[in-house]
GROMACS .gro file of C-alpha atoms in nm:
model
  494
    1UNK     CA    1   0.001   0.000  -0.003
    2UNK     CA    2   0.131   0.346  -0.089
    3UNK     CA    3   0.213   0.552   0.221
    4UNK     CA    4   0.312   0.911   0.281
    5UNK     CA    5   0.613   0.909   0.521
    6UNK     CA    6   0.605   1.271   0.603
    7UNK     CA    7   0.256   1.410   0.670
    8UNK     CA    8   0.287   1.792   0.604
    9UNK     CA    9  -0.055   1.853   0.759
   10UNK     CA   10   0.107   1.778   1.100
   11UNK     CA   11   0.331   2.090   1.051
   12UNK     CA   12   0.288   2.443   0.949
   13UNK     CA   13   0.372   2.526   0.582
   14UNK     CA   14   0.714   2.674   0.524
   15UNK     CA   15   0.728   2.947   0.263
   16UNK     CA   16   1.063   3.029   0.111
   17UNK     CA   17   1.209   3.265  -0.156
   18UNK     CA   18   1.560   3.175  -0.289
   19UNK     CA   19   1.718   2.885  -0.143
   20UNK     CA   20   1.978   2.607  -0.189
   21UNK     CA   21   1.980   2.250  -0.058
   22UNK     CA   22   2.277   2.005  -0.085
   23UNK     CA   23   2.172   1.773   0.206
   24UNK     CA   24   2.498   1.823   0.395
   25UNK     CA   25   2.346   1.932   0.727
   26UNK     CA   26   2.277   1.568   0.829
   27UNK     CA   27   2.128   1.236   0.723
   28UNK     CA   28   1.775   1.306   0.780
   29UNK     CA   29   1.529   1.491   0.553
   30UNK     CA   30   1.566   1.870   0.567
   31UNK     CA   31   1.288   2.067   0.730
   32UNK     CA   32   0.989   2.108   0.495
   33UNK     CA   33   1.082   1.833   0.246
   34UNK     CA   34   0.891   1.513   0.212
   35UNK     CA   35   0.909   1.156   0.075
   36UNK     CA   36   0.652   0.934  -0.062
   37UNK     CA   37   0.744   0.561  -0.076
   38UNK     CA   38   0.492   0.406  -0.327
   39UNK     CA   39   0.716   0.131  -0.454
   40UNK     CA   40   0.929  -0.139  -0.276
   41UNK     CA   41   1.100  -0.108   0.057
   42UNK     CA   42   1.388   0.106  -0.067
   43UNK     CA   43   1.276   0.465  -0.100
   44UNK     CA   44   1.440   0.805  -0.107
   45UNK     CA   45   1.672   0.880   0.181
   46UNK     CA   46   1.982   1.110   0.264
   47UNK     CA   47   2.321   0.937   0.237
   48UNK     CA   48   2.672   0.955   0.138
   49UNK     CA   49   2.671   0.803  -0.212
   50UNK     CA   50   2.806   0.456  -0.203
   51UNK     CA   51   2.908   0.490  -0.578
   52UNK     CA   52   3.121   0.798  -0.673
   53UNK     CA   53   3.087   1.128  -0.487
   54UNK     CA   54   2.820   1.396  -0.423
   55UNK     CA   55   2.793   1.669  -0.667
   56UNK     CA   56   2.829   1.916  -0.388
   57UNK     CA   57   2.961   1.853  -0.031
   58UNK     CA   58   2.945   1.498   0.097
   59UNK     CA   59   2.566   1.400   0.105
   60UNK     CA   60   2.295   1.331  -0.160
   61UNK     CA   61   1.937   1.224  -0.179
   62UNK     CA   62   1.936   0.873  -0.305
   63UNK     CA   63   1.731   0.572  -0.397
   64UNK     CA   64   1.866   0.225  -0.443
   65UNK     CA   65   1.785  -0.109  -0.634
   66UNK     CA   66   1.441  -0.255  -0.586
   67UNK     CA   67   1.298  -0.555  -0.776
   68UNK     CA   68   0.960  -0.393  -0.734
   69UNK     CA   69   0.905  -0.100  -0.951
   70UNK     CA   70   0.992   0.244  -0.800
   71UNK     CA   71   0.701   0.471  -0.753
   72UNK     CA   72   0.893   0.713  -0.511
   73UNK     CA   73   0.871   1.085  -0.471
   74UNK     CA   74   1.137   1.321  -0.336
   75UNK     CA   75   0.940   1.638  -0.268
   76UNK     CA   76   1.094   1.993  -0.212
   77UNK     CA   77   0.990   2.222   0.060
   78UNK     CA   78   0.748   2.502  -0.057
   79UNK     CA   79   0.864   2.736  -0.323
   80UNK     CA   80   0.708   3.088  -0.316
   81UNK     CA   81   0.749   3.190  -0.678
   82UNK     CA   82   0.841   3.558  -0.715
   83UNK     CA   83   0.939   3.722  -1.044
   84UNK     CA   84   1.301   3.819  -1.054
   85UNK     CA   85   1.365   3.640  -0.716
   86UNK     CA   86   1.261   3.272  -0.722
   87UNK     CA   87   1.114   3.201  -1.067
   88UNK     CA   88   1.378   2.932  -1.165
   89UNK     CA   89   1.433   2.583  -1.024
   90UNK     CA   90   1.740   2.359  -1.078
   91UNK     CA   91   1.908   2.038  -0.939
   92UNK     CA   92   2.178   1.782  -1.028
   93UNK     CA   93   2.087   1.419  -1.101
   94UNK     CA   94   2.281   1.096  -1.196
   95UNK     CA   95   2.241   0.732  -1.212
   96UNK     CA   96   2.489   0.526  -1.016
   97UNK     CA   97   2.619   0.340  -1.312
   98UNK     CA   98   2.639   0.429  -1.692
   99UNK     CA   99   2.516   0.077  -1.777
  100UNK     CA  100   2.205   0.106  -1.558
  101UNK     CA  101   2.041   0.432  -1.626
  102UNK     CA  102   1.743   0.516  -1.406
  103UNK     CA  103   1.401   0.646  -1.523
  104UNK     CA  104   1.259   0.960  -1.345
  105UNK     CA  105   1.026   1.253  -1.421
  106UNK     CA  106   0.975   1.590  -1.260
  107UNK     CA  107   0.629   1.677  -1.134
  108UNK     CA  108   0.484   2.006  -0.987
  109UNK     CA  109   0.207   2.066  -0.726
  110UNK     CA  110   0.042   2.408  -0.665
  111UNK     CA  111  -0.150   2.278  -0.357
  112UNK     CA  112   0.027   2.039  -0.114
  113UNK     CA  113   0.270   1.741  -0.091
  114UNK     CA  114   0.025   1.471  -0.133
  115UNK     CA  115   0.077   1.232  -0.432
  116UNK     CA  116  -0.241   1.318  -0.607
  117UNK     CA  117  -0.146   1.686  -0.617
  118UNK     CA  118   0.148   1.625  -0.839
  119UNK     CA  119  -0.045   1.635  -1.163
  120UNK     CA  120   0.162   1.869  -1.363
  121UNK     CA  121   0.447   1.718  -1.557
  122UNK     CA  122   0.743   1.974  -1.596
  123UNK     CA  123   0.988   1.723  -1.719
  124UNK     CA  124   0.863   1.399  -1.899
  125UNK     CA  125   1.017   1.068  -1.815
  126UNK     CA  126   1.393   1.030  -1.912
  127UNK     CA  127   1.694   0.838  -1.802
  128UNK     CA  128   1.947   1.009  -1.564
  129UNK     CA  129   2.295   1.017  -1.713
  130UNK     CA  130   2.582   0.834  -1.551
  131UNK     CA  131   2.746   1.168  -1.466
  132UNK     CA  132   2.617   1.445  -1.260
  133UNK     CA  133   2.398   1.660  -1.492
  134UNK     CA  134   2.219   1.982  -1.400
  135UNK     CA  135   1.843   2.022  -1.487
  136UNK     CA  136   1.700   2.376  -1.498
  137UNK     CA  137   1.318   2.450  -1.503
  138UNK     CA  138   1.148   2.780  -1.546
  139UNK     CA  139   0.878   2.854  -1.291
  140UNK     CA  140   0.780   3.185  -1.443
  141UNK     CA  141   0.428   3.049  -1.527
  142UNK     CA  142   0.369   3.013  -1.148
  143UNK     CA  143   0.461   3.363  -1.037
  144UNK     CA  144   0.246   3.460  -0.723
  145UNK     CA  145   0.181   3.092  -0.636
  146UNK     CA  146   0.334   2.854  -0.392
  147UNK     CA  147   0.446   2.523  -0.548
  148UNK     CA  148   0.624   2.205  -0.472
  149UNK     CA  149   0.848   2.005  -0.713
  150UNK     CA  150   0.891   1.617  -0.691
  151UNK     CA  151   1.151   1.407  -0.844
  152UNK     CA  152   0.956   1.085  -0.916
  153UNK     CA  153   1.160   0.763  -0.949
  154UNK     CA  154   0.984   0.512  -1.177
  155UNK     CA  155   1.242   0.246  -1.265
  156UNK     CA  156   1.256  -0.136  -1.205
  157UNK     CA  157   1.552  -0.366  -1.180
  158UNK     CA  158   1.813  -0.093  -1.205
  159UNK     CA  159   2.063   0.013  -0.936
  160UNK     CA  160   2.103   0.379  -0.792
  161UNK     CA  161   1.961   0.715  -0.857
  162UNK     CA  162   2.099   1.035  -0.689
  163UNK     CA  163   1.992   1.390  -0.663
  164UNK     CA  164   2.193   1.682  -0.513
  165UNK     CA  165   2.241   2.066  -0.503
  166UNK     CA  166   1.877   2.193  -0.551
  167UNK     CA  167   1.870   2.569  -0.609
  168UNK     CA  168   1.569   2.817  -0.641
  169UNK     CA  169   1.681   3.139  -0.787
  170UNK     CA  170   1.615   3.364  -1.096
  171UNK     CA  171   1.767   3.375  -1.445
  172UNK     CA  172   2.085   3.591  -1.456
  173UNK     CA  173   2.086   3.941  -1.600
  174UNK     CA  174   2.467   3.958  -1.654
  175UNK     CA  175   2.723   3.714  -1.802
  176UNK     CA  176   2.900   3.492  -1.549
  177UNK     CA  177   3.244   3.544  -1.396
  178UNK     CA  178   3.544   3.323  -1.494
  179UNK     CA  179   3.610   3.008  -1.291
  180UNK     CA  180   3.929   2.848  -1.163
  181UNK     CA  181   4.076   2.495  -1.232
  182UNK     CA  182   4.089   2.258  -0.946
  183UNK     CA  183   4.261   1.987  -1.152
  184UNK     CA  184   4.527   1.983  -1.292
  185UNK     CA  185   4.710   2.277  -1.134
  186UNK     CA  186   4.864   2.531  -1.366
  187UNK     CA  187   5.207   2.422  -1.461
  188UNK     CA  188   5.157   2.058  -1.339
  189UNK     CA  189   5.377   1.785  -1.469
  190UNK     CA  190   5.332   1.419  -1.453
  191UNK     CA  191   4.951   1.455  -1.536
  192UNK     CA  192   4.778   1.132  -1.639
  193UNK     CA  193   4.706   1.086  -2.012
  194UNK     CA  194   4.338   1.032  -1.950
  195UNK     CA  195   4.302   1.411  -1.981
  196UNK     CA  196   4.050   1.489  -1.705
  197UNK     CA  197   3.987   1.850  -1.628
  198UNK     CA  198   3.799   1.981  -1.317
  199UNK     CA  199   3.701   2.330  -1.223
  200UNK     CA  200   3.486   2.520  -0.958
  201UNK     CA  201   3.115   2.578  -1.049
  202UNK     CA  202   3.003   2.942  -1.110
  203UNK     CA  203   2.655   3.021  -0.966
  204UNK     CA  204   2.560   3.246  -1.276
  205UNK     CA  205   2.668   2.988  -1.536
  206UNK     CA  206   2.450   2.760  -1.715
  207UNK     CA  207   2.723   2.587  -1.900
  208UNK     CA  208   3.096   2.577  -1.986
  209UNK     CA  209   3.290   2.573  -2.300
  210UNK     CA  210   3.628   2.403  -2.326
  211UNK     CA  211   3.934   2.485  -2.531
  212UNK     CA  212   4.244   2.260  -2.533
  213UNK     CA  213   4.554   2.289  -2.758
  214UNK     CA  214   4.918   2.207  -2.794
  215UNK     CA  215   5.017   2.567  -2.809
  216UNK     CA  216   4.899   2.863  -2.613
  217UNK     CA  217   4.562   2.964  -2.717
  218UNK     CA  218   4.536   2.654  -2.933
  219UNK     CA  219   4.209   2.460  -3.012
  220UNK     CA  220   4.355   2.182  -3.229
  221UNK     CA  221   4.254   1.919  -2.949
  222UNK     CA  222   3.924   2.066  -2.828
  223UNK     CA  223   3.756   2.361  -3.008
  224UNK     CA  224   3.505   2.554  -2.785
  225UNK     CA  225   3.318   2.231  -2.702
  226UNK     CA  226   3.003   2.282  -2.484
  227UNK     CA  227   3.042   2.055  -2.186
  228UNK     CA  228   2.713   2.155  -2.040
  229UNK     CA  229   2.664   2.269  -1.678
  230UNK     CA  230   2.919   2.034  -1.514
  231UNK     CA  231   3.254   2.076  -1.335
  232UNK     CA  232   3.445   1.801  -1.517
  233UNK     CA  233   3.541   1.711  -1.867
  234UNK     CA  234   3.732   1.420  -2.003
  235UNK     CA  235   3.943   1.520  -2.313
  236UNK     CA  236   3.847   1.264  -2.586
  237UNK     CA  237   4.095   0.983  -2.641
  238UNK     CA  238   4.434   0.961  -2.468
  239UNK     CA  239   4.682   1.257  -2.470
  240UNK     CA  240   5.023   1.203  -2.590
  241UNK     CA  241   5.284   1.117  -2.318
  242UNK     CA  242   5.539   1.388  -2.198
  243UNK     CA  243   5.357   1.658  -2.397
  244UNK     CA  244   5.249   2.014  -2.282
  245UNK     CA  245   4.888   2.102  -2.336
  246UNK     CA  246   4.689   2.435  -2.274
  247UNK     CA  247   4.340   2.456  -2.156
  248UNK     CA  248   4.067   2.710  -2.096
  249UNK     CA  249   3.720   2.684  -1.937
  250UNK     CA  250   3.476   2.957  -2.034
  251UNK     CA  251   3.154   2.979  -1.824
  252UNK     CA  252   2.843   3.103  -2.013
  253UNK     CA  253   2.479   3.176  -1.968
  254UNK     CA  254   2.193   3.316  -2.177
  255UNK     CA  255   2.350   3.674  -2.150
  256UNK     CA  256   2.685   3.564  -2.288
  257UNK     CA  257   3.018   3.423  -2.215
  258UNK     CA  258   3.265   3.498  -1.940
  259UNK     CA  259   3.543   3.738  -2.053
  260UNK     CA  260   3.909   3.721  -1.994
  261UNK     CA  261   3.921   3.382  -1.849
  262UNK     CA  262   4.273   3.248  -1.774
  263UNK     CA  263   4.447   2.958  -1.968
  264UNK     CA  264   4.647   2.687  -1.773
  265UNK     CA  265   4.926   2.451  -1.898
  266UNK     CA  266   5.005   2.106  -1.798
  267UNK     CA  267   5.250   1.833  -1.898
  268UNK     CA  268   5.153   1.462  -1.933
  269UNK     CA  269   5.346   1.182  -1.767
  270UNK     CA  270   5.617   0.985  -1.963
  271UNK     CA  271   5.471   0.656  -2.086
  272UNK     CA  272   5.586   0.328  -1.923
  273UNK     CA  273   5.852   0.143  -2.109
  274UNK     CA  274   5.601  -0.133  -2.183
  275UNK     CA  275   5.325   0.090  -2.304
  276UNK     CA  276   5.328  -0.082  -2.638
  277UNK     CA  277   5.346  -0.433  -2.753
  278UNK     CA  278   5.693  -0.390  -2.888
  279UNK     CA  279   5.810  -0.291  -2.535
  280UNK     CA  280   5.654  -0.589  -2.356
  281UNK     CA  281   5.832  -0.686  -2.047
  282UNK     CA  282   5.937  -1.055  -2.045
  283UNK     CA  283   5.806  -1.257  -1.750
  284UNK     CA  284   6.009  -1.555  -1.621
  285UNK     CA  285   5.793  -1.865  -1.561
  286UNK     CA  286   5.819  -2.004  -1.219
  287UNK     CA  287   5.660  -2.298  -1.026
  288UNK     CA  288   5.408  -2.068  -0.851
  289UNK     CA  289   5.299  -1.709  -0.845
  290UNK     CA  290   5.539  -1.604  -0.582
  291UNK     CA  291   5.844  -1.755  -0.754
  292UNK     CA  292   5.898  -1.477  -1.004
  293UNK     CA  293   5.632  -1.217  -0.948
  294UNK     CA  294   5.706  -0.859  -1.027
  295UNK     CA  295   5.543  -0.521  -0.965
  296UNK     CA  296   5.388  -0.355  -1.276
  297UNK     CA  297   5.233  -0.015  -1.322
  298UNK     CA  298   5.009   0.130  -1.588
  299UNK     CA  299   5.057   0.504  -1.476
  300UNK     CA  300   5.107   0.691  -1.794
  301UNK     CA  301   4.988   0.419  -2.008
  302UNK     CA  302   4.772   0.490  -2.316
  303UNK     CA  303   4.483   0.251  -2.409
  304UNK     CA  304   4.552   0.059  -2.725
  305UNK     CA  305   4.472  -0.289  -2.872
  306UNK     CA  306   4.153  -0.468  -2.820
  307UNK     CA  307   4.015  -0.724  -2.566
  308UNK     CA  308   3.717  -0.935  -2.628
  309UNK     CA  309   3.580  -0.997  -2.278
  310UNK     CA  310   3.547  -0.642  -2.138
  311UNK     CA  311   3.480  -0.307  -2.316
  312UNK     CA  312   3.530  -0.110  -1.988
  313UNK     CA  313   3.896  -0.099  -1.981
  314UNK     CA  314   4.172   0.159  -2.011
  315UNK     CA  315   4.548   0.238  -2.001
  316UNK     CA  316   4.703  -0.104  -2.075
  317UNK     CA  317   5.072  -0.219  -2.051
  318UNK     CA  318   5.238  -0.522  -2.205
  319UNK     CA  319   5.416  -0.841  -2.100
  320UNK     CA  320   5.548  -1.153  -2.290
  321UNK     CA  321   5.588  -1.512  -2.189
  322UNK     CA  322   5.790  -1.794  -2.344
  323UNK     CA  323   5.579  -2.111  -2.331
  324UNK     CA  324   5.772  -2.378  -2.109
  325UNK     CA  325   5.819  -2.744  -2.217
  326UNK     CA  326   5.483  -2.847  -2.070
  327UNK     CA  327   5.289  -2.629  -2.303
  328UNK     CA  328   5.104  -2.479  -2.002
  329UNK     CA  329   5.138  -2.141  -1.843
  330UNK     CA  330   4.923  -1.932  -1.612
  331UNK     CA  331   4.959  -1.551  -1.590
  332UNK     CA  332   4.789  -1.381  -1.297
  333UNK     CA  333   4.764  -1.033  -1.154
  334UNK     CA  334   4.713  -0.939  -0.785
  335UNK     CA  335   4.679  -0.638  -0.572
  336UNK     CA  336   4.963  -0.416  -0.445
  337UNK     CA  337   4.882  -0.270  -0.096
  338UNK     CA  338   4.807   0.100  -0.108
  339UNK     CA  339   4.765   0.108  -0.498
  340UNK     CA  340   4.464   0.281  -0.651
  341UNK     CA  341   4.471   0.005  -0.911
  342UNK     CA  342   4.199  -0.221  -0.772
  343UNK     CA  343   4.048  -0.413  -1.070
  344UNK     CA  344   4.233  -0.563  -1.370
  345UNK     CA  345   4.138  -0.695  -1.705
  346UNK     CA  346   4.384  -0.951  -1.877
  347UNK     CA  347   4.417  -1.038  -2.250
  348UNK     CA  348   4.641  -1.299  -2.411
  349UNK     CA  349   4.754  -1.292  -2.773
  350UNK     CA  350   4.955  -1.514  -3.006
  351UNK     CA  351   5.137  -1.401  -3.318
  352UNK     CA  352   5.358  -1.094  -3.322
  353UNK     CA  353   5.319  -0.729  -3.212
  354UNK     CA  354   5.222  -0.633  -3.583
  355UNK     CA  355   4.966  -0.904  -3.616
  356UNK     CA  356   4.829  -1.014  -3.279
  357UNK     CA  357   4.566  -1.290  -3.262
  358UNK     CA  358   4.325  -1.305  -2.964
  359UNK     CA  359   4.390  -1.617  -2.764
  360UNK     CA  360   4.210  -1.552  -2.426
  361UNK     CA  361   4.068  -1.289  -2.211
  362UNK     CA  362   3.958  -1.260  -1.840
  363UNK     CA  363   3.817  -1.003  -1.609
  364UNK     CA  364   3.762  -1.143  -1.256
  365UNK     CA  365   3.900  -1.502  -1.237
  366UNK     CA  366   4.178  -1.426  -0.998
  367UNK     CA  367   4.179  -1.288  -0.656
  368UNK     CA  368   3.869  -1.058  -0.595
  369UNK     CA  369   3.855  -0.821  -0.903
  370UNK     CA  370   4.180  -0.936  -1.040
  371UNK     CA  371   4.251  -1.143  -1.348
  372UNK     CA  372   4.411  -1.478  -1.428
  373UNK     CA  373   4.447  -1.672  -1.757
  374UNK     CA  374   4.543  -2.039  -1.744
  375UNK     CA  375   4.662  -2.169  -2.079
  376UNK     CA  376   4.732  -2.532  -2.195
  377UNK     CA  377   4.830  -2.709  -2.515
  378UNK     CA  378   5.042  -2.420  -2.631
  379UNK     CA  379   5.353  -2.462  -2.845
  380UNK     CA  380   5.676  -2.484  -2.620
  381UNK     CA  381   5.916  -2.212  -2.704
  382UNK     CA  382   5.654  -1.988  -2.864
  383UNK     CA  383   5.589  -1.630  -2.737
  384UNK     CA  384   5.253  -1.525  -2.602
  385UNK     CA  385   5.175  -1.153  -2.526
  386UNK     CA  386   4.962  -1.040  -2.236
  387UNK     CA  387   4.806  -0.700  -2.190
  388UNK     CA  388   4.708  -0.566  -1.849
  389UNK     CA  389   4.420  -0.318  -1.842
  390UNK     CA  390   4.246  -0.117  -1.576
  391UNK     CA  391   3.887  -0.182  -1.548
  392UNK     CA  392   3.752   0.169  -1.619
  393UNK     CA  393   3.424   0.181  -1.432
  394UNK     CA  394   3.410   0.248  -1.066
  395UNK     CA  395   3.651   0.423  -0.837
  396UNK     CA  396   3.987   0.273  -0.940
  397UNK     CA  397   4.269   0.467  -1.081
  398UNK     CA  398   4.607   0.377  -1.266
  399UNK     CA  399   4.867   0.246  -1.037
  400UNK     CA  400   5.077  -0.056  -0.936
  401UNK     CA  401   4.983  -0.425  -0.951
  402UNK     CA  402   5.151  -0.767  -0.910
  403UNK     CA  403   5.193  -0.992  -1.210
  404UNK     CA  404   5.351  -1.340  -1.249
  405UNK     CA  405   5.369  -1.620  -1.497
  406UNK     CA  406   5.399  -1.979  -1.354
  407UNK     CA  407   5.354  -2.347  -1.436
  408UNK     CA  408   5.302  -2.589  -1.138
  409UNK     CA  409   5.487  -2.866  -1.326
  410UNK     CA  410   5.811  -2.679  -1.281
  411UNK     CA  411   5.784  -2.747  -0.905
  412UNK     CA  412   5.939  -3.092  -0.994
  413UNK     CA  413   6.254  -2.911  -1.089
  414UNK     CA  414   6.256  -2.755  -0.741
  415UNK     CA  415   6.212  -3.101  -0.584
  416UNK     CA  416   6.514  -3.233  -0.784
  417UNK     CA  417   6.722  -2.939  -0.657
  418UNK     CA  418   6.611  -2.997  -0.307
  419UNK     CA  419   6.714  -3.357  -0.316
  420UNK     CA  420   7.070  -3.253  -0.392
  421UNK     CA  421   7.068  -3.039  -0.081
  422UNK     CA  422   7.153  -3.172   0.252
  423UNK     CA  423   6.865  -2.986   0.422
  424UNK     CA  424   6.568  -3.207   0.491
  425UNK     CA  425   6.221  -3.142   0.602
  426UNK     CA  426   6.056  -3.423   0.815
  427UNK     CA  427   5.823  -3.592   0.875
  428UNK     CA  428   5.656  -3.555   0.533
  429UNK     CA  429   5.356  -3.582   0.540
  430UNK     CA  430   5.340  -3.400   0.874
  431UNK     CA  431   5.057  -3.329   1.129
  432UNK     CA  432   5.145  -3.006   1.314
  433UNK     CA  433   5.508  -2.953   1.320
  434UNK     CA  434   5.772  -2.980   1.038
  435UNK     CA  435   6.133  -3.022   1.146
  436UNK     CA  436   6.435  -2.881   0.942
  437UNK     CA  437   6.767  -3.081   0.956
  438UNK     CA  438   7.007  -2.789   0.946
  439UNK     CA  439   6.838  -2.473   1.050
  440UNK     CA  440   7.175  -2.298   1.094
  441UNK     CA  441   7.182  -2.226   0.718
  442UNK     CA  442   6.823  -2.072   0.703
  443UNK     CA  443   6.750  -1.716   0.732
  444UNK     CA  444   6.366  -1.723   0.691
  445UNK     CA  445   6.091  -1.958   0.591
  446UNK     CA  446   5.787  -1.877   0.350
  447UNK     CA  447   5.501  -2.120   0.322
  448UNK     CA  448   5.274  -2.102   0.008
  449UNK     CA  449   4.965  -2.299  -0.059
  450UNK     CA  450   4.923  -2.495  -0.376
  451UNK     CA  451   4.790  -2.197  -0.564
  452UNK     CA  452   5.097  -2.001  -0.487
  453UNK     CA  453   4.942  -1.779  -0.218
  454UNK     CA  454   5.160  -1.684   0.072
  455UNK     CA  455   5.012  -1.813   0.386
  456UNK     CA  456   5.280  -1.785   0.646
  457UNK     CA  457   5.625  -1.619   0.705
  458UNK     CA  458   5.866  -1.722   0.979
  459UNK     CA  459   6.185  -1.517   1.038
  460UNK     CA  460   6.487  -1.648   1.226
  461UNK     CA  461   6.311  -1.991   1.246
  462UNK     CA  462   6.384  -2.266   1.498
  463UNK     CA  463   6.443  -2.623   1.372
  464UNK     CA  464   6.084  -2.698   1.446
  465UNK     CA  465   5.829  -2.514   1.237
  466UNK     CA  466   5.479  -2.492   1.407
  467UNK     CA  467   5.225  -2.520   1.129
  468UNK     CA  468   4.926  -2.639   1.323
  469UNK     CA  469   4.722  -2.343   1.200
  470UNK     CA  470   4.740  -2.463   0.834
  471UNK     CA  471   4.459  -2.667   0.683
  472UNK     CA  472   4.518  -3.009   0.537
  473UNK     CA  473   4.670  -2.988   0.190
  474UNK     CA  474   4.996  -2.951  -0.015
  475UNK     CA  475   5.218  -2.661   0.062
  476UNK     CA  476   5.549  -2.523  -0.079
  477UNK     CA  477   5.794  -2.455   0.201
  478UNK     CA  478   6.065  -2.220   0.078
  479UNK     CA  479   6.386  -2.199   0.279
  480UNK     CA  480   6.562  -1.873   0.225
  481UNK     CA  481   6.924  -1.949   0.297
  482UNK     CA  482   7.192  -1.727   0.446
  483UNK     CA  483   7.402  -1.753   0.139
  484UNK     CA  484   7.119  -1.587  -0.074
  485UNK     CA  485   6.995  -1.910  -0.242
  486UNK     CA  486   6.658  -2.073  -0.184
  487UNK     CA  487   6.545  -2.426  -0.141
  488UNK     CA  488   6.167  -2.521  -0.189
  489UNK     CA  489   6.029  -2.834  -0.065
  490UNK     CA  490   5.683  -2.969  -0.127
  491UNK     CA  491   5.526  -3.080   0.199
  492UNK     CA  492   5.191  -3.234   0.278
  493UNK     CA  493   4.987  -3.166   0.583
  494UNK     CA  494   4.774  -3.464   0.693
   0.00000   0.00000   0.00000
């Protein structure tokens, strides 16, 4: 049954002229506002957005997924429409994800905040963009009246819809002032090649024009493109590495453009050595992930090539692997603590850099959001190229990651080497403790599970290793010797 969550008949009517509301005073509905929950259990509330950031401040009005169709109203406080004072209404709106755009409409009531009163459609049903977008509506037809405006969510089986920064004012009578960039800073170096510009919003502006060039005053990259009423712009494509660019943002409104706006310059980051296939870094195949893992980075990388499993990817870098005698190899990526790179996409190719052929692709087959490709039946001695991409939706940024190539059949080689060494581990299989025959040669011990995940590290070990906390299974016990060499022993816990 539909229910009105806030009964305005219980309170006096609040009359307002100009006002702004960005919901940052708390997580409860502001005074005079109302919500009608006519759909499922998840209606409008005030929250810190769980996807992205607020358009202004920290909080937004939001509504989340419901398998039942939304029929939910976010209703403003009363608007006393006065000519030249409060005859314009605007707000920002966005869907949580670009692949799940939410339907909504904007309705108006001239009487009260009950559902039946919202009979006037001032914006027909449309889908909210995946980025913050300002909507501006004239209230000049209602001068002398008190009105209420409702954002009516109507979608089914989508995800999130957010609204923020509601403003009641009047159209400007003068051109806006210039704005200032917040990112990148003027003269900045090492700027990422994704080409994202950010600036402060100007209250009198209804939009912003963008100019970007490779020389001062230039427009060869972006020529007076109208970005709309937003405070961010992603320069199309990828910028060239280690190149200086010049950018200007010009606010405008119905009266005209801002005059005399300053230009900034910034220089992009140098590309990593393996930004292209021809510079692919060779990975050494080990017996497990930890044997020969390295730290990679895609900072400064430029998106190139293709991948068949995921279109939402960016800023890839390249690696190569020579297939071992077994014809099998696994390449896997993992997280680096503190890195903003939190989600990888991995592609494998045969052929050569001038004529690559898709072999395999993976998005989330590794740990968490990281990728892993396991190949069998490949030609020993042939080269396979791997490209690591950053998944481009969500909050991740370019940064460091771990990558390794391994083949578990190579563990047999380690076992042969261990047999030639006089250090023994016993009993094997073991129950809770594993004894080392000559601990005086050992600096530290690392224990990995069969998948190559580090599960235990022991510095300055005694001759008896206490491993009762491990589950039953096969483990690789690596002895890091004081002479700098390693000895790996496969041990089985009963």
